[in-house]
mmCIF file of C-alpha atoms in Angstrom:
data_model
loop_
_atom_site.group_PDB
_atom_site.id
_atom_site.type_symbol
_atom_site.label_atom_id
_atom_site.label_comp_id
_atom_site.label_asym_id
_atom_site.label_seq_id
_atom_site.Cartn_x
_atom_site.Cartn_y
_atom_site.Cartn_z
ATOM 1 C CA UNK A 1 -26.597 40.453 25.052
ATOM 2 C CA UNK A 2 -24.838 42.844 22.367
ATOM 3 C CA UNK A 3 -22.889 42.253 19.152
ATOM 4 C CA UNK A 4 -24.841 38.623 17.947
ATOM 5 C CA UNK A 5 -23.566 39.170 14.641
ATOM 6 C CA UNK A 6 -20.175 38.639 15.155
ATOM 7 C CA UNK A 7 -20.128 35.073 15.646
ATOM 8 C CA UNK A 8 -19.248 34.936 19.382
ATOM 9 C CA UNK A 9 -20.808 31.945 21.257
ATOM 10 C CA UNK A 10 -23.174 32.490 24.112
ATOM 11 C CA UNK A 11 -22.626 31.104 27.311
ATOM 12 C CA UNK A 12 -24.003 31.180 31.104
ATOM 13 C CA UNK A 13 -22.167 33.612 33.122
ATOM 14 C CA UNK A 14 -21.178 33.576 36.807
ATOM 15 C CA UNK A 15 -24.302 35.091 37.825
ATOM 16 C CA UNK A 16 -26.258 32.768 35.873
ATOM 17 C CA UNK A 17 -27.118 35.519 33.355
ATOM 18 C CA UNK A 18 -26.148 34.902 29.396
ATOM 19 C CA UNK A 19 -23.190 36.434 28.103
ATOM 20 C CA UNK A 20 -21.133 36.276 24.934
ATOM 21 C CA UNK A 21 -17.582 35.144 24.948
ATOM 22 C CA UNK A 22 -14.936 36.982 23.189
ATOM 23 C CA UNK A 23 -12.676 34.244 23.151
ATOM 24 C CA UNK A 24 -15.040 31.582 21.583
ATOM 25 C CA UNK A 25 -16.673 32.184 18.078
ATOM 26 C CA UNK A 26 -18.413 29.964 15.715
ATOM 27 C CA UNK A 27 -19.093 30.997 11.734
ATOM 28 C CA UNK A 28 -21.598 28.340 11.346
ATOM 29 C CA UNK A 29 -18.869 25.581 10.387
ATOM 30 C CA UNK A 30 -15.690 26.143 12.683
ATOM 31 C CA UNK A 31 -15.625 26.616 16.453
ATOM 32 C CA UNK A 32 -12.535 28.662 17.026
ATOM 33 C CA UNK A 33 -11.019 29.145 20.560
ATOM 34 C CA UNK A 34 -8.680 31.695 21.665
ATOM 35 C CA UNK A 35 -6.970 30.212 24.580
ATOM 36 C CA UNK A 36 -6.960 26.603 26.304
ATOM 37 C CA UNK A 37 -9.096 23.984 26.052
ATOM 38 C CA UNK A 38 -9.434 21.587 29.003
ATOM 39 C CA UNK A 39 -10.993 18.051 28.270
ATOM 40 C CA UNK A 40 -12.031 15.973 31.046
ATOM 41 C CA UNK A 41 -12.893 12.722 28.818
ATOM 42 C CA UNK A 42 -12.006 11.419 25.441
ATOM 43 C CA UNK A 43 -11.179 13.926 22.241
ATOM 44 C CA UNK A 44 -12.260 11.847 19.337
ATOM 45 C CA UNK A 45 -11.586 13.153 15.588
ATOM 46 C CA UNK A 46 -14.120 11.507 13.392
ATOM 47 C CA UNK A 47 -13.278 13.106 9.749
ATOM 48 C CA UNK A 48 -10.723 10.610 8.560
ATOM 49 C CA UNK A 49 -11.432 12.372 4.882
ATOM 50 C CA UNK A 50 -9.605 15.684 6.306
ATOM 51 C CA UNK A 51 -6.815 13.468 8.456
ATOM 52 C CA UNK A 52 -4.184 15.596 6.914
ATOM 53 C CA UNK A 53 -5.449 18.989 8.625
ATOM 54 C CA UNK A 54 -4.967 17.309 12.096
ATOM 55 C CA UNK A 55 -2.267 18.923 14.352
ATOM 56 C CA UNK A 56 -1.894 18.974 17.787
ATOM 57 C CA UNK A 57 0.703 21.848 19.186
ATOM 58 C CA UNK A 58 2.762 20.967 22.043
ATOM 59 C CA UNK A 59 4.732 23.841 22.637
ATOM 60 C CA UNK A 60 4.824 27.312 23.305
ATOM 61 C CA UNK A 61 6.700 28.229 20.237
ATOM 62 C CA UNK A 62 4.286 26.400 17.671
ATOM 63 C CA UNK A 63 7.534 24.716 16.103
ATOM 64 C CA UNK A 64 6.577 21.337 18.112
ATOM 65 C CA UNK A 65 3.764 19.351 16.974
ATOM 66 C CA UNK A 66 2.521 15.744 17.360
ATOM 67 C CA UNK A 67 0.542 15.028 13.824
ATOM 68 C CA UNK A 68 -1.409 12.445 11.854
ATOM 69 C CA UNK A 69 -0.452 13.254 8.471
ATOM 70 C CA UNK A 70 -2.216 9.803 7.137
ATOM 71 C CA UNK A 71 -4.601 7.128 8.117
ATOM 72 C CA UNK A 72 -2.873 5.044 10.678
ATOM 73 C CA UNK A 73 0.197 7.290 10.827
ATOM 74 C CA UNK A 74 1.743 9.244 13.523
ATOM 75 C CA UNK A 75 4.651 11.709 13.529
ATOM 76 C CA UNK A 76 6.758 13.996 15.807
ATOM 77 C CA UNK A 77 8.104 17.356 14.614
ATOM 78 C CA UNK A 78 10.395 19.772 16.777
ATOM 79 C CA UNK A 79 11.515 23.055 15.162
ATOM 80 C CA UNK A 80 9.301 23.121 12.387
ATOM 81 C CA UNK A 81 11.004 19.614 10.986
ATOM 82 C CA UNK A 82 9.583 16.285 11.345
ATOM 83 C CA UNK A 83 12.070 14.125 13.182
ATOM 84 C CA UNK A 84 10.077 10.898 13.843
ATOM 85 C CA UNK A 85 7.496 8.929 11.982
ATOM 86 C CA UNK A 86 5.443 5.535 12.595
ATOM 87 C CA UNK A 87 3.885 4.143 9.744
ATOM 88 C CA UNK A 88 0.719 2.475 9.441
ATOM 89 C CA UNK A 89 2.764 -0.868 9.161
ATOM 90 C CA UNK A 90 4.368 -0.249 12.322
ATOM 91 C CA UNK A 91 7.499 0.999 11.159
ATOM 92 C CA UNK A 92 9.526 3.604 12.823
ATOM 93 C CA UNK A 93 11.291 5.923 10.774
ATOM 94 C CA UNK A 94 13.864 8.571 12.118
ATOM 95 C CA UNK A 95 15.263 11.525 9.903
ATOM 96 C CA UNK A 96 12.957 10.544 6.922
ATOM 97 C CA UNK A 97 9.511 10.206 5.811
ATOM 98 C CA UNK A 98 9.232 6.941 3.483
ATOM 99 C CA UNK A 99 10.407 3.552 4.774
ATOM 100 C CA UNK A 100 12.873 1.209 2.807
ATOM 101 C CA UNK A 101 12.419 -2.046 1.456
ATOM 102 C CA UNK A 102 15.025 -2.432 -1.156
ATOM 103 C CA UNK A 103 17.849 -3.968 1.160
ATOM 104 C CA UNK A 104 19.398 -7.387 -0.073
ATOM 105 C CA UNK A 105 18.622 -6.590 -3.555
ATOM 106 C CA UNK A 106 14.876 -7.637 -2.677
ATOM 107 C CA UNK A 107 11.815 -6.067 -1.651
ATOM 108 C CA UNK A 108 11.198 -8.612 1.006
ATOM 109 C CA UNK A 109 13.132 -6.950 3.995
ATOM 110 C CA UNK A 110 11.605 -4.033 5.471
ATOM 111 C CA UNK A 111 13.435 -3.092 8.703
ATOM 112 C CA UNK A 112 10.961 -2.475 11.773
ATOM 113 C CA UNK A 113 13.332 0.617 12.628
ATOM 114 C CA UNK A 114 15.231 2.471 9.812
ATOM 115 C CA UNK A 115 17.504 5.857 10.496
ATOM 116 C CA UNK A 116 18.438 7.702 7.453
ATOM 117 C CA UNK A 117 20.236 10.598 7.035
ATOM 118 C CA UNK A 118 22.803 13.018 5.056
ATOM 119 C CA UNK A 119 25.977 13.078 7.117
ATOM 120 C CA UNK A 120 27.388 11.113 10.073
ATOM 121 C CA UNK A 121 25.628 12.753 12.917
ATOM 122 C CA UNK A 122 22.147 12.152 11.149
ATOM 123 C CA UNK A 123 23.057 8.522 10.225
ATOM 124 C CA UNK A 124 24.547 7.457 13.784
ATOM 125 C CA UNK A 125 23.262 5.220 16.267
ATOM 126 C CA UNK A 126 25.016 5.596 19.654
ATOM 127 C CA UNK A 127 24.714 3.320 22.825
ATOM 128 C CA UNK A 128 26.603 4.571 26.217
ATOM 129 C CA UNK A 129 26.827 3.338 29.504
ATOM 130 C CA UNK A 130 28.272 5.230 32.523
ATOM 131 C CA UNK A 131 29.451 3.733 35.954
ATOM 132 C CA UNK A 132 33.032 2.461 37.654
ATOM 133 C CA UNK A 133 31.804 -0.721 39.495
ATOM 134 C CA UNK A 134 34.333 -3.004 37.983
ATOM 135 C CA UNK A 135 36.049 -3.499 34.270
ATOM 136 C CA UNK A 136 33.035 -5.202 32.579
ATOM 137 C CA UNK A 137 29.967 -3.917 34.550
ATOM 138 C CA UNK A 138 28.400 -1.653 33.281
ATOM 139 C CA UNK A 139 28.944 -1.858 29.384
ATOM 140 C CA UNK A 140 26.880 -1.252 26.095
ATOM 141 C CA UNK A 141 25.381 -4.228 24.685
ATOM 142 C CA UNK A 142 24.028 -4.652 21.303
ATOM 143 C CA UNK A 143 22.037 -7.805 21.898
ATOM 144 C CA UNK A 144 21.505 -10.011 18.848
ATOM 145 C CA UNK A 145 19.865 -13.324 19.845
ATOM 146 C CA UNK A 146 17.746 -16.309 18.396
ATOM 147 C CA UNK A 147 15.223 -18.737 19.446
ATOM 148 C CA UNK A 148 13.523 -21.433 17.353
ATOM 149 C CA UNK A 149 10.378 -20.810 18.851
ATOM 150 C CA UNK A 150 7.600 -19.375 16.426
ATOM 151 C CA UNK A 151 5.791 -17.357 19.157
ATOM 152 C CA UNK A 152 6.543 -14.287 20.958
ATOM 153 C CA UNK A 153 8.393 -14.826 24.178
ATOM 154 C CA UNK A 154 9.214 -18.215 23.428
ATOM 155 C CA UNK A 155 12.300 -20.376 24.666
ATOM 156 C CA UNK A 156 13.483 -22.963 21.919
ATOM 157 C CA UNK A 157 16.715 -24.644 21.884
ATOM 158 C CA UNK A 158 18.613 -23.585 18.714
ATOM 159 C CA UNK A 159 20.637 -26.169 16.472
ATOM 160 C CA UNK A 160 24.071 -26.912 15.066
ATOM 161 C CA UNK A 161 24.893 -24.149 12.457
ATOM 162 C CA UNK A 162 22.078 -21.527 13.147
ATOM 163 C CA UNK A 163 22.934 -18.322 12.517
ATOM 164 C CA UNK A 164 22.377 -16.156 15.586
ATOM 165 C CA UNK A 165 22.650 -12.752 14.282
ATOM 166 C CA UNK A 166 25.045 -10.743 11.839
ATOM 167 C CA UNK A 167 26.404 -7.513 10.927
ATOM 168 C CA UNK A 168 25.785 -6.715 7.488
ATOM 169 C CA UNK A 169 27.401 -4.309 5.302
ATOM 170 C CA UNK A 170 25.415 -2.997 2.237
ATOM 171 C CA UNK A 171 25.834 -0.675 -0.684
ATOM 172 C CA UNK A 172 23.595 0.889 -3.305
ATOM 173 C CA UNK A 173 23.664 -0.396 -6.986
ATOM 174 C CA UNK A 174 21.663 2.510 -8.323
ATOM 175 C CA UNK A 175 18.141 0.941 -7.771
ATOM 176 C CA UNK A 176 18.714 -1.714 -4.257
ATOM 177 C CA UNK A 177 20.981 -2.405 -1.505
ATOM 178 C CA UNK A 178 23.321 -5.023 -2.188
ATOM 179 C CA UNK A 179 25.456 -7.263 0.428
ATOM 180 C CA UNK A 180 29.133 -6.435 0.020
ATOM 181 C CA UNK A 181 30.341 -8.379 3.545
ATOM 182 C CA UNK A 182 28.950 -9.510 6.403
ATOM 183 C CA UNK A 183 29.840 -10.960 10.052
ATOM 184 C CA UNK A 184 27.692 -13.681 11.287
ATOM 185 C CA UNK A 185 27.713 -15.516 14.754
ATOM 186 C CA UNK A 186 26.381 -19.203 14.079
ATOM 187 C CA UNK A 187 25.958 -22.097 16.768
ATOM 188 C CA UNK A 188 29.064 -24.512 16.508
ATOM 189 C CA UNK A 189 27.870 -27.693 17.747
ATOM 190 C CA UNK A 190 25.120 -29.092 20.020
ATOM 191 C CA UNK A 191 23.970 -26.424 22.227
ATOM 192 C CA UNK A 192 22.050 -27.507 25.777
ATOM 193 C CA UNK A 193 21.448 -25.953 29.339
ATOM 194 C CA UNK A 194 23.718 -23.280 29.798
ATOM 195 C CA UNK A 195 25.903 -24.267 26.868
ATOM 196 C CA UNK A 196 26.290 -22.352 23.568
ATOM 197 C CA UNK A 197 29.324 -23.281 21.432
ATOM 198 C CA UNK A 198 29.380 -20.290 19.034
ATOM 199 C CA UNK A 199 31.830 -19.241 16.187
ATOM 200 C CA UNK A 200 32.186 -16.110 14.159
ATOM 201 C CA UNK A 201 32.580 -16.155 10.529
ATOM 202 C CA UNK A 202 33.560 -13.515 8.060
ATOM 203 C CA UNK A 203 32.077 -13.117 4.597
ATOM 204 C CA UNK A 204 32.753 -10.953 1.577
ATOM 205 C CA UNK A 205 31.106 -10.661 -1.763
ATOM 206 C CA UNK A 206 33.813 -11.270 -4.804
ATOM 207 C CA UNK A 207 33.480 -9.084 -7.922
ATOM 208 C CA UNK A 208 30.748 -9.841 -10.132
ATOM 209 C CA UNK A 209 28.446 -11.173 -7.581
ATOM 210 C CA UNK A 210 25.700 -10.068 -5.032
ATOM 211 C CA UNK A 211 25.856 -12.318 -2.387
ATOM 212 C CA UNK A 212 28.942 -12.694 0.226
ATOM 213 C CA UNK A 213 30.458 -15.855 0.893
ATOM 214 C CA UNK A 214 32.695 -17.245 3.799
ATOM 215 C CA UNK A 215 36.325 -16.308 3.584
ATOM 216 C CA UNK A 216 37.061 -16.647 7.497
ATOM 217 C CA UNK A 217 35.969 -18.727 10.487
ATOM 218 C CA UNK A 218 36.955 -18.505 14.219
ATOM 219 C CA UNK A 219 35.712 -21.620 15.989
ATOM 220 C CA UNK A 220 34.271 -22.479 19.459
ATOM 221 C CA UNK A 221 37.443 -23.888 20.306
ATOM 222 C CA UNK A 222 39.352 -21.034 19.165
ATOM 223 C CA UNK A 223 40.922 -22.074 15.813
ATOM 224 C CA UNK A 224 40.967 -19.957 12.673
ATOM 225 C CA UNK A 225 40.518 -21.015 9.292
ATOM 226 C CA UNK A 226 40.883 -19.243 6.238
ATOM 227 C CA UNK A 227 39.002 -20.687 3.138
ATOM 228 C CA UNK A 228 37.820 -23.690 4.969
ATOM 229 C CA UNK A 229 35.227 -24.255 7.838
ATOM 230 C CA UNK A 230 36.635 -26.979 9.982
ATOM 231 C CA UNK A 231 40.055 -25.952 10.843
ATOM 232 C CA UNK A 232 42.579 -28.626 12.150
ATOM 233 C CA UNK A 233 45.163 -26.330 13.385
ATOM 234 C CA UNK A 234 45.166 -23.169 15.056
ATOM 235 C CA UNK A 235 45.611 -21.262 12.002
ATOM 236 C CA UNK A 236 44.826 -22.990 8.593
ATOM 237 C CA UNK A 237 44.907 -21.633 5.310
ATOM 238 C CA UNK A 238 42.998 -23.384 2.538
ATOM 239 C CA UNK A 239 43.423 -22.166 -1.379
ATOM 240 C CA UNK A 240 41.120 -23.818 -3.606
#
């Protein structure tokens, strides 16, 4: 064997003789491989101190990567830019790297999935269904549901006036996000087996306030109340 000073690693050749590999070198601290690595078992990285240095290239261009930039953090990059991040708290971030927790003018609401961008396309969420079996099936669904159970996969009946789901519109006041308006779906009566009476309420925030209040309600029997929650007629308007 010649050229032993180059740092090449000695391996067994096909005829049983020792050979040095031009694609495998070791300088005393770093093992360098020029080519592919095949792992038949588990590849474990033990150096959590230098976890920032981990990077797994998954595309030939070298611009698509799966990384572990911090302890218990997982990121995906394409075209050399980060696209998705799962944080140590289990939050999924799309388009940005630091999770937000300043919604509802508090720091207690920290959504599990957050999408953030600087234009319509980067800040949009699309759900599309394709098919023509009939005029209702299939169609796209955004499902907001609630059970009164305290465990995952529980089935515990809800109660009258329970809020089942909401769409909340918030604006930033320079420090935090504050609710300006909301649409809520609530239980409107006593629910039972295959029986779920519901109402839609529309809320807005008045000038000088930070919490929206109900302005209009559509009840389970189709009555509309403006300024009150229990309309007597098909359309009832109450001005306090």
